[in-house]
Coordinates of C-alpha atoms in Angstrom, one line a residue:
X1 CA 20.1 5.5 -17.4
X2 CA 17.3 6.2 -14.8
X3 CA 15.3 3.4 -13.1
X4 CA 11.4 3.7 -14.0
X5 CA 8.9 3.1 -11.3
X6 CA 5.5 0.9 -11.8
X7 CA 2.3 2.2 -11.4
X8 CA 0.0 -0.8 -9.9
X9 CA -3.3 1.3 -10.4
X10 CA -5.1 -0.2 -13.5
X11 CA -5.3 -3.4 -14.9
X12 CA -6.2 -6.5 -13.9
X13 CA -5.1 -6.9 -9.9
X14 CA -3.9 -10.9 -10.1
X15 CA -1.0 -10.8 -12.6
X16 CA 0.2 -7.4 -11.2
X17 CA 0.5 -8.9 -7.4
X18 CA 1.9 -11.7 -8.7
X19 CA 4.5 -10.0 -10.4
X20 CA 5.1 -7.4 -7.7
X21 CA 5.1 -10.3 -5.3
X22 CA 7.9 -12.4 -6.7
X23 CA 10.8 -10.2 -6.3
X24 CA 9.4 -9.8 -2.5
X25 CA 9.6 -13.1 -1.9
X26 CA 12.6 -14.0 -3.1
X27 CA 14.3 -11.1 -1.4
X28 CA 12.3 -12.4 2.2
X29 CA 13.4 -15.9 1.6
X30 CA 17.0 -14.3 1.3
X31 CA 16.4 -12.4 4.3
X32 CA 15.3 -16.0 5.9
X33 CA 18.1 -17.8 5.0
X34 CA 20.3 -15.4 7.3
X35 CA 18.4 -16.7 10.1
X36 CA 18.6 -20.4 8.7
X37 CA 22.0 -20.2 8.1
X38 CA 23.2 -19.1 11.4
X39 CA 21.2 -21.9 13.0
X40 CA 22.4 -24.4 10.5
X41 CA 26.0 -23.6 10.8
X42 CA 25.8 -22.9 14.6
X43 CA 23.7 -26.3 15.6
X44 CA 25.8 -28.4 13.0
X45 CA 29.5 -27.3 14.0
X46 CA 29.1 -25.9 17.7
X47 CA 26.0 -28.2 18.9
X48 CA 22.6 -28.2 20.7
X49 CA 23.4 -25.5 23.5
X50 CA 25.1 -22.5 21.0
X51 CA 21.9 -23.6 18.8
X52 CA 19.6 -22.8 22.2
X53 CA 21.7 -19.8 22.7
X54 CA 21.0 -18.0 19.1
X55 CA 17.4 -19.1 19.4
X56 CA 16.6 -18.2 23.3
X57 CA 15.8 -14.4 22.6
X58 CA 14.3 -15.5 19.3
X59 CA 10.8 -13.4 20.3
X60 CA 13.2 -10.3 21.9
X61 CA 14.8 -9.9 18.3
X62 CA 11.3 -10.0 17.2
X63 CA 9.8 -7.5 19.5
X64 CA 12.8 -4.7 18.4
X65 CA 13.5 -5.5 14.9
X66 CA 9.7 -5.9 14.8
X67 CA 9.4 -2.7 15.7
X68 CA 11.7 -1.6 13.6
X69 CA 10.5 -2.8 10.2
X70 CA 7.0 -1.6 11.4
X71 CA 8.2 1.9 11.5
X72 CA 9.8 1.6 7.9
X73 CA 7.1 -0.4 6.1
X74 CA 4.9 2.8 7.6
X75 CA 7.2 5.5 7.1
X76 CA 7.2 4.2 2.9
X77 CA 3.1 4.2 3.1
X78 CA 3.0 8.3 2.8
X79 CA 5.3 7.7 -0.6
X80 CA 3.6 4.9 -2.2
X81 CA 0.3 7.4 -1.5
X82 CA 1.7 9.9 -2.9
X83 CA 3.3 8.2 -5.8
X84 CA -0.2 6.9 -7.0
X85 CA -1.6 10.4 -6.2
X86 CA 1.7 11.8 -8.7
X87 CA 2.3 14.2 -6.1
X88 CA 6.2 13.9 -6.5
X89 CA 7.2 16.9 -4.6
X90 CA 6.2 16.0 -1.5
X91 CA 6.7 12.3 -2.3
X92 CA 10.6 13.2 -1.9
X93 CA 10.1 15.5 1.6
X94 CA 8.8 12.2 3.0
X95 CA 11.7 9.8 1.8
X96 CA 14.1 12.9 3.3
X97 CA 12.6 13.2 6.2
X98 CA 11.9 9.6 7.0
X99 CA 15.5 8.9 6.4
X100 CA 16.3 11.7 9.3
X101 CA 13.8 9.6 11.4
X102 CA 15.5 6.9 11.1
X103 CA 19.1 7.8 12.3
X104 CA 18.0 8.9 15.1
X105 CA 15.4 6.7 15.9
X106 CA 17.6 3.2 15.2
X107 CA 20.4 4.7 17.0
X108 CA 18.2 5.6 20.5
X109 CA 17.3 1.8 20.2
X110 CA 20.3 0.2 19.5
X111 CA 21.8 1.9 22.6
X112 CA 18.7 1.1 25.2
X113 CA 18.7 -2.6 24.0
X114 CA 22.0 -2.8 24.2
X115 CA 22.0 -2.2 28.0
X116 CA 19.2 -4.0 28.8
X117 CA 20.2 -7.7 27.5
X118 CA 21.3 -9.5 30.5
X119 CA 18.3 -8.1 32.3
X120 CA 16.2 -9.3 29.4
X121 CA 17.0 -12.5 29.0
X122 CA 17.1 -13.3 33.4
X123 CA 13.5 -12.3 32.9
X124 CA 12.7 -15.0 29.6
X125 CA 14.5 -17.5 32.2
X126 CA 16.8 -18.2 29.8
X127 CA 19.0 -21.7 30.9
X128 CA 21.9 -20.6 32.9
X129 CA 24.4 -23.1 30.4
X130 CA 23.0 -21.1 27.5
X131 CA 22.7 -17.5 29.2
X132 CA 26.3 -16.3 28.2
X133 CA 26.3 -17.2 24.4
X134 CA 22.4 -15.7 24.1
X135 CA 23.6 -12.6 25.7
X136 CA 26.6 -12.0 23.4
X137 CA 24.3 -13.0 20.5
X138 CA 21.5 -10.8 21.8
X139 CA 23.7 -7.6 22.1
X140 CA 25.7 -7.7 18.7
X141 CA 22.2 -8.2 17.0
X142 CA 21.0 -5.1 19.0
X143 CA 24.0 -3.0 18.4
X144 CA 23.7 -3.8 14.6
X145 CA 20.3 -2.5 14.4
X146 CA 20.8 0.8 12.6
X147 CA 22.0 -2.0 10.2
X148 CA 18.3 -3.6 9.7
X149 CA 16.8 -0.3 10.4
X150 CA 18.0 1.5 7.3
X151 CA 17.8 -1.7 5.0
X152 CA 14.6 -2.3 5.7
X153 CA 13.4 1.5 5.4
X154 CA 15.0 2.0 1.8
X155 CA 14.2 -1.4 0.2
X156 CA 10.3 -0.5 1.2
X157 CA 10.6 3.2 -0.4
X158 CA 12.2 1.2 -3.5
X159 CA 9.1 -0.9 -3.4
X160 CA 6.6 2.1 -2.5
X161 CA 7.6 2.9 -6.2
X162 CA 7.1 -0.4 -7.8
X163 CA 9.9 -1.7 -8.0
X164 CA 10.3 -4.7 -5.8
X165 CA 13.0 -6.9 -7.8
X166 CA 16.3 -4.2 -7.3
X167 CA 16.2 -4.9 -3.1
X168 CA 16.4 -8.6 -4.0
X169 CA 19.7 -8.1 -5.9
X170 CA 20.9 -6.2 -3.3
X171 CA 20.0 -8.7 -0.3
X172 CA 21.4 -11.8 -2.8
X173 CA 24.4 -10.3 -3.0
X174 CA 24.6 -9.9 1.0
X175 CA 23.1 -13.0 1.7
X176 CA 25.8 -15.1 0.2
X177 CA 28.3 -13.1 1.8
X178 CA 26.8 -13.6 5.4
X179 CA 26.8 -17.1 4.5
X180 CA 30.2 -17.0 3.6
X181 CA 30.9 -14.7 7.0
X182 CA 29.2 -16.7 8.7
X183 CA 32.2 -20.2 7.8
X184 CA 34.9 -18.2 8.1
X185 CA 34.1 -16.2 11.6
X186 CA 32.8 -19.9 13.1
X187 CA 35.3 -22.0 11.9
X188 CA 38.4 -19.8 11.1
X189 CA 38.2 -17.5 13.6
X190 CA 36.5 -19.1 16.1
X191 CA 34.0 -16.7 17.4
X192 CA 31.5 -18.9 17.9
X193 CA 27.6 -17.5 18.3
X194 CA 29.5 -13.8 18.3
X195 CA 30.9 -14.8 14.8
X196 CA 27.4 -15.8 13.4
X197 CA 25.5 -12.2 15.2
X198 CA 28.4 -10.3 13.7
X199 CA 28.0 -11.7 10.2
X200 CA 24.2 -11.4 9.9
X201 CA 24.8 -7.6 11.0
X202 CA 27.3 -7.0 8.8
X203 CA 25.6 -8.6 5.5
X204 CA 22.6 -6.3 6.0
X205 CA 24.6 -3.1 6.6
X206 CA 26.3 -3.8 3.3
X207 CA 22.4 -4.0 1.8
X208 CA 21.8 -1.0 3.4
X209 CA 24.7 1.3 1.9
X210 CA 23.6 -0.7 -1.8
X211 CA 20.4 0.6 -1.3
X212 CA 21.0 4.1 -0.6
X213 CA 23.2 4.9 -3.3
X214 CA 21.2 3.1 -6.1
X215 CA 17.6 4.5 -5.3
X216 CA 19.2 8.3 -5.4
X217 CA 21.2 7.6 -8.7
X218 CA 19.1 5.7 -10.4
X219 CA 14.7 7.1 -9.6
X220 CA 14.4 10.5 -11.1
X221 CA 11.2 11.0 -8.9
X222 CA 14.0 10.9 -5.6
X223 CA 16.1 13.5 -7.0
X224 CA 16.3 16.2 -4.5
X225 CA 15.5 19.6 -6.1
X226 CA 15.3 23.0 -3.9
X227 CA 14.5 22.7 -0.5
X228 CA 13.5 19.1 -0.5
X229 CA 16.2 17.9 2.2
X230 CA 15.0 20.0 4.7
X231 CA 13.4 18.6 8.0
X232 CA 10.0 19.2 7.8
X233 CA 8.1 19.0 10.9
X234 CA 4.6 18.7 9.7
X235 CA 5.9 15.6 7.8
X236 CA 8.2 13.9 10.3
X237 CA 4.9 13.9 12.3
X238 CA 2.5 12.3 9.8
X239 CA 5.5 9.4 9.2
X240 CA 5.2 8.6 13.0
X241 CA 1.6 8.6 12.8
X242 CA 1.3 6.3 10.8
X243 CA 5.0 4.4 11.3
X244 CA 5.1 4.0 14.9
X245 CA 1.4 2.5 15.7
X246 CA 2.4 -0.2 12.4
X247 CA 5.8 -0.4 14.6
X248 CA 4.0 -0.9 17.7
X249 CA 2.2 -3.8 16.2
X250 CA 4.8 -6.1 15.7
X251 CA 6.2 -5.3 19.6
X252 CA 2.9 -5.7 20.7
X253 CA 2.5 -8.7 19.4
X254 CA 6.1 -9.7 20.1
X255 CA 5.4 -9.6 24.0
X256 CA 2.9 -12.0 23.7
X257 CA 5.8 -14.3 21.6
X258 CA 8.0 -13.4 24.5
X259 CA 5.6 -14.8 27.0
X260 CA 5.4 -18.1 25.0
X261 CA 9.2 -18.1 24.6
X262 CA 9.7 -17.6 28.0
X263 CA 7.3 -20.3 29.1
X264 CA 9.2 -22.9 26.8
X265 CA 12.6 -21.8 28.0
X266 CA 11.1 -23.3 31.7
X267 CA 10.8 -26.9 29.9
X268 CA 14.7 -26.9 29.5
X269 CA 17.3 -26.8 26.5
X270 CA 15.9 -29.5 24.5
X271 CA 12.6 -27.8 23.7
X272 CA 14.5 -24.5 23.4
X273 CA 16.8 -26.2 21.1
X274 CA 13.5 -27.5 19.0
X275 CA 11.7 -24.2 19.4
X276 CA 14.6 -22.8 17.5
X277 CA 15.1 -25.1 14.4
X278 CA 11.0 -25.2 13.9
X279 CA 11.1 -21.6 14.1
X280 CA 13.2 -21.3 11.5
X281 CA 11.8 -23.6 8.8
X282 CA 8.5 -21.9 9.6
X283 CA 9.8 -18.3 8.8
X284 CA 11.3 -19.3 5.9
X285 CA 8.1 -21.0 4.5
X286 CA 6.3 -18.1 5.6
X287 CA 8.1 -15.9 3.3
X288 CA 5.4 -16.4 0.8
X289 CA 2.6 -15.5 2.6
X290 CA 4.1 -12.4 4.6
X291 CA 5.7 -11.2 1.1
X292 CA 2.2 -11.4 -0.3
X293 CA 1.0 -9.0 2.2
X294 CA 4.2 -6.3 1.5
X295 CA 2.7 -6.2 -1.8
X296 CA -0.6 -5.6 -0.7
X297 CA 0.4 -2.4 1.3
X298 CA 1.9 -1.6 -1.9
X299 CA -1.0 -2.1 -3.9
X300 CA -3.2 -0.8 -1.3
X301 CA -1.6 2.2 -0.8
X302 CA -1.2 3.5 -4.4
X303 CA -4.7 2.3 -5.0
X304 CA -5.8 4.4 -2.3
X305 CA -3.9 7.2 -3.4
X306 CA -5.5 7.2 -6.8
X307 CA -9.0 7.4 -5.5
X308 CA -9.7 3.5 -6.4
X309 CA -11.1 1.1 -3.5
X310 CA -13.0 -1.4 -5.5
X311 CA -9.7 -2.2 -6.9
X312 CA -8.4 -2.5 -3.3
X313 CA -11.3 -5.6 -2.7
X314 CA -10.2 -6.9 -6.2
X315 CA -6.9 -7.3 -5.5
X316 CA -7.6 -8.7 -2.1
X317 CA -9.3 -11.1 -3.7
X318 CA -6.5 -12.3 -6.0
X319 CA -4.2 -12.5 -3.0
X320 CA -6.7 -14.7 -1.0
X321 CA -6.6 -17.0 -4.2
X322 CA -2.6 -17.1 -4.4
X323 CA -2.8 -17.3 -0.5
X324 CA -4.6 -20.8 -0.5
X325 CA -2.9 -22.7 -2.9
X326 CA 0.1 -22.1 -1.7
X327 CA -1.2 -23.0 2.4
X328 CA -2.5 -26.1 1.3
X329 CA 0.8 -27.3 -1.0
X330 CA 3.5 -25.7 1.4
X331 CA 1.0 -27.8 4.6
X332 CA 1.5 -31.1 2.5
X333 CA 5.4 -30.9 2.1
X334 CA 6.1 -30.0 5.2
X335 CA 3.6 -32.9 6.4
X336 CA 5.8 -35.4 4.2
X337 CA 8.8 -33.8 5.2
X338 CA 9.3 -32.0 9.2
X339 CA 11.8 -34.6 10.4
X340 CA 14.3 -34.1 7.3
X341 CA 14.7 -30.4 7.3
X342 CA 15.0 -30.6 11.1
X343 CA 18.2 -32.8 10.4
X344 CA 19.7 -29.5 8.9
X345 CA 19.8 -28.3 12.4
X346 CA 19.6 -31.1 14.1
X347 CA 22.2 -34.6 14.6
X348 CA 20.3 -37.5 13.5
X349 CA 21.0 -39.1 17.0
X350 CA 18.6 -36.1 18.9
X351 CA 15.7 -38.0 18.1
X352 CA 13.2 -36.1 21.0
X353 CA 14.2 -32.6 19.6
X354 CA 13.8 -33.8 15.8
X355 CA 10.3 -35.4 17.1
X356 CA 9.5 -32.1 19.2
X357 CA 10.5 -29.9 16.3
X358 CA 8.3 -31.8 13.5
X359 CA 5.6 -31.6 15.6
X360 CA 5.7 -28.1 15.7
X361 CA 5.6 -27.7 12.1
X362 CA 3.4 -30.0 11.9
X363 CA 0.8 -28.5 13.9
X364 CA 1.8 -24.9 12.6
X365 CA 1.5 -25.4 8.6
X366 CA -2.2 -26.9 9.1
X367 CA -3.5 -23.2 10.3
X368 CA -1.3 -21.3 7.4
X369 CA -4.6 -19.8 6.4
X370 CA -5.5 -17.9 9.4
X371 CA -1.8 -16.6 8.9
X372 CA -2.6 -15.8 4.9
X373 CA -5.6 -14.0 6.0
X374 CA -3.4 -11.8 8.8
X375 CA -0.7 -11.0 6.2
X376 CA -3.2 -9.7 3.6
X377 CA -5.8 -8.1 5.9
X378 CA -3.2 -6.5 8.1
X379 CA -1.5 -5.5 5.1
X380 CA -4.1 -4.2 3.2
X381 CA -5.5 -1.9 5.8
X382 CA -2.4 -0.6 6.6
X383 CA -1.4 0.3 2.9
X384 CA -4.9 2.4 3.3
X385 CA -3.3 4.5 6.2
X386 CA -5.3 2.7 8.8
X387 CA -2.3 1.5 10.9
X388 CA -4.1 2.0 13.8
X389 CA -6.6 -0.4 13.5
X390 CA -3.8 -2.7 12.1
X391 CA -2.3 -2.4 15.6
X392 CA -5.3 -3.5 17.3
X393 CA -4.8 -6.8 15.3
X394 CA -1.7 -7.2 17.5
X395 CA -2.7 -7.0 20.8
X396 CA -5.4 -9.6 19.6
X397 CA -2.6 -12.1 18.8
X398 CA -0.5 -11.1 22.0
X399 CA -3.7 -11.7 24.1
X400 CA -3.8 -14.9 22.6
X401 CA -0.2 -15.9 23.4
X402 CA -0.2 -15.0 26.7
X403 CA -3.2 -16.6 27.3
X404 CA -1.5 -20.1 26.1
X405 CA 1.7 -19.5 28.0
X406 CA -0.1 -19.0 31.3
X407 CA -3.2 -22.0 30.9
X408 CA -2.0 -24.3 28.4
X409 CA 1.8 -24.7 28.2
X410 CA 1.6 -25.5 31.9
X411 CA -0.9 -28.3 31.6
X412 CA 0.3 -29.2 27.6
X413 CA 3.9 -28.6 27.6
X414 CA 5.3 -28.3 24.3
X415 CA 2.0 -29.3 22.4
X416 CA 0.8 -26.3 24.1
X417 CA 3.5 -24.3 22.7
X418 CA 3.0 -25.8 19.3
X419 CA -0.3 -24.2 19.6
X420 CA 0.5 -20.8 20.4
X421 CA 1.2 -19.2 17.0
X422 CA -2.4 -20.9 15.3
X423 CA -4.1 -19.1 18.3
X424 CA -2.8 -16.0 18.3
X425 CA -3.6 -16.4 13.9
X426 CA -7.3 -16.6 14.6
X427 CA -7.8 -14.4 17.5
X428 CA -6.1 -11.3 15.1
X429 CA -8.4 -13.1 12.4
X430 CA -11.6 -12.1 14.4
X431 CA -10.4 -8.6 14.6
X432 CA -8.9 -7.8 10.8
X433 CA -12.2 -9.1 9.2
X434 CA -14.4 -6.1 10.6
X435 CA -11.9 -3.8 10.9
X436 CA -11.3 -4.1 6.6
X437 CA -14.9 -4.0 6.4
X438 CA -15.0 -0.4 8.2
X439 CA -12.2 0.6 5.7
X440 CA -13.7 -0.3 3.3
X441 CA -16.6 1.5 3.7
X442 CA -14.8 4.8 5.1
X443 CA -12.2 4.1 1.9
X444 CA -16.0 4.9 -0.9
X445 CA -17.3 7.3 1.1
X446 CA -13.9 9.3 1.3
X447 CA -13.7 9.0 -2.6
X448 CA -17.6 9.7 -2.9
X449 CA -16.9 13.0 -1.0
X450 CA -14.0 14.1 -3.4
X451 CA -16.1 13.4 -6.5
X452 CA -18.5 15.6 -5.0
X453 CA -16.7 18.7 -3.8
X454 CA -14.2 18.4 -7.2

């Protein structure tokens, strides 16, 4: 029995991003709760300083893997292009070549990183009692990305085909077993932060190999016929075009998170320790709002492909809708509730770090708009090819964050930290709202142009 894929280029736009959007979610929150399980099991049964130590090089993990999952989410843009465009052929060069990309490309980073750990975290000032398990935590994560790299390349050419509820499977499946990895290499074998890096790496390379074999048994339209695994330069080169700048995003806008990281880490282990558990409960109740935006590229891509931008606007609008309801319901609970889910993390008797870290979410959850409208902009634009600009977006927000870590963290301390993220939202904000109004003007006149010369 052969898998079908799901065409999301007529009909009406809300129920179909809805739908498409679910399955993302759930496989992000998944995805989340590797991140708040490691915290949770580290700061509950090894205490504050191994909880500093897995979140210290928080923003580095972001920059790479960042990086990373830029370079796939472009690399499946070409596909879902060419799906809506029923161009099958080379719709299967791409996923070939892109997966050739990818070896080497994950590999060349996992070794550089790897070697440059210590030297990376002396330069985030990282808290000489914390430095040793960070480093060790920092450099399994780093060896294990061909790991994330491959993961997240296959689940998004899954999803560039409409099918965004079989990488969920897959990552529930992995998730419970890196929870499960995650007891018995803490408290059985004792490996401490190692234990919880090595569990997390592990759980997403067995997501990884799930992926693989399912998307080439089970999708007709993947099915290699003739001379369709052969490298292909022309290709490899349009896959970076458009991959690495989306790649370059996140790292761009990582080193602006590094700066603000590395201006918290001065203020000492108690505000890394709450940096860590707020970051945490914000990524996961993020989820929502960055799996929105996957599904816009999705949508925006195929839409593209099939030669239809009003129903690229449409469906932005349906995600805008989605996008505020949620903002203002997830800003309420998280208003009612900060100081409990930092107890997850947290022991009751840390009262300055619970305090610290509510008041980062706090502050965080009341801007979750300027961070909807990122997501789906961002997203949008770069489902239309226009990664570029998309990139731009980036070095907004990392302009933003450095300019907090240098003027206001030093005169606001941790409130100025709390306000980091808001301000980097808004100053990408100012940026993606022309920039989708060019695309969307180039996106009718490129149609009107094909109408005319077919």
């Amino acid at each position: 029995m052969t898998q079908t894929t799901k065409e999301m280029t007529s009909g009406p736009s809300l129920p179909l991003i809805l739908n498409f959007t679910f399955p993302l979610l759930l496989g992000n929150v998944l995805q989340q709760t590797y991140s708040l399980a490691d915290a949770a099991i580290v700061g509950k049964f090894l205490g504050i300083d191994a909880l500093a130590s897995v979140g210290a090089s928080t923003s580095v993990v972001f920059l790479i893997l960042g990086f990373c999952n830029g370079c796939c989410g472009g690399f499946s843009i070409p596909v879902a292009q060419k799906f809506g465009a029923r161009d099958y052929v080379t719709l299967r060069r791409y996923v070939s070549v892109s997966l050739k990309l990818a070896a080497v490309m994950s590999v060349l980073i996992a070794v550089i990183t790897s070697l440059l750990c210590a030297l990376i975290l002396r330069t985030m000032r990282t808290p000489a009692n914390i430095f040793d398990g960070a480093y060790i935590y920092l450099l399994i994560t780093f060896a294990g990305v061909p790991c994330t790299f491959f993961y997240n390349l296959l689940s998004s050419i899954i999803r560039a085909l409409g099918d965004s509820k079989t990488p969920f499977w897959f990552l529930l499946f992995s998730a419970v077993l890196n929870i499960l990895l995650d007891l018995f290499c803490i408290l059985v074998l004792e490996w401490g932060v190692a234990g919880a890096a090595i569990a997390t790496v592990f759980s997403q390379g067995v997501s990884a190999v799930l992926c693989y074999f399912y998307m080439y048994r089970k999708f007709d339209v993947l099915k290699p016929q003739g001379s369709d695994r052969r490298f292909r330069p022309e290709l490899a080169q349009q896959l970076l075009y458009i991959g690495v700048p989306m790649g370059l995003q996140f790292s761009i806008t990582a080193i602006g998170s590094i700066m603000l990281q590395s201006a918290n880490n001065a203020l000492g282990t108690a505000c890394v320790a709450a940096f860590t558990a707020a970051m945490r409960i914000k990524m996961f109740v993020m989820c929502p709002l960055d799996s929105l935006g996957m599904a816009m590229a999705t949508y925006s891509g195929q839409n593209y492909g099939a030669g239809k931008p009003d129903r690229i606007w449409a469906g932005i609008k349906s995600a805008a809708l989605m996008m505020v309801v949620y903002s203002l319901a997830v800003a309420l609970v998280i208003w009612l509730a900060a100081e409990k889910f930092a107890l997850l993390f947290i022991s009751p008797d840390e009262t300055e770090i619970i305090a610290d870290t509510a008041l980062f979410l706090h502050i965080n959850v009341s801007f979750f708009i300027l961070l909807g409208s990122l997501s789906i902009l961002r997203y949008s634009i770069q489902g239309a090819g226009y990664t570029k600009l998309a990139m731009f977006s980036g070095v907004s927000e990392m302009v933003a964050r450095v300019l907090v870590s240098v003027v206001v963290v030093p005169l606001w301390g941790f409130w100025g930290v709390c306000f980091g993220d808001p301000t980097a939202w808004l100053f990408a904000n100012l940026f993606l709202v022309p920039a989708f109004i060019y695309v969307y003007r180039r996106l009718h006149l490129i149609v009107a142009k094909e109408r005319v010369l077919s």
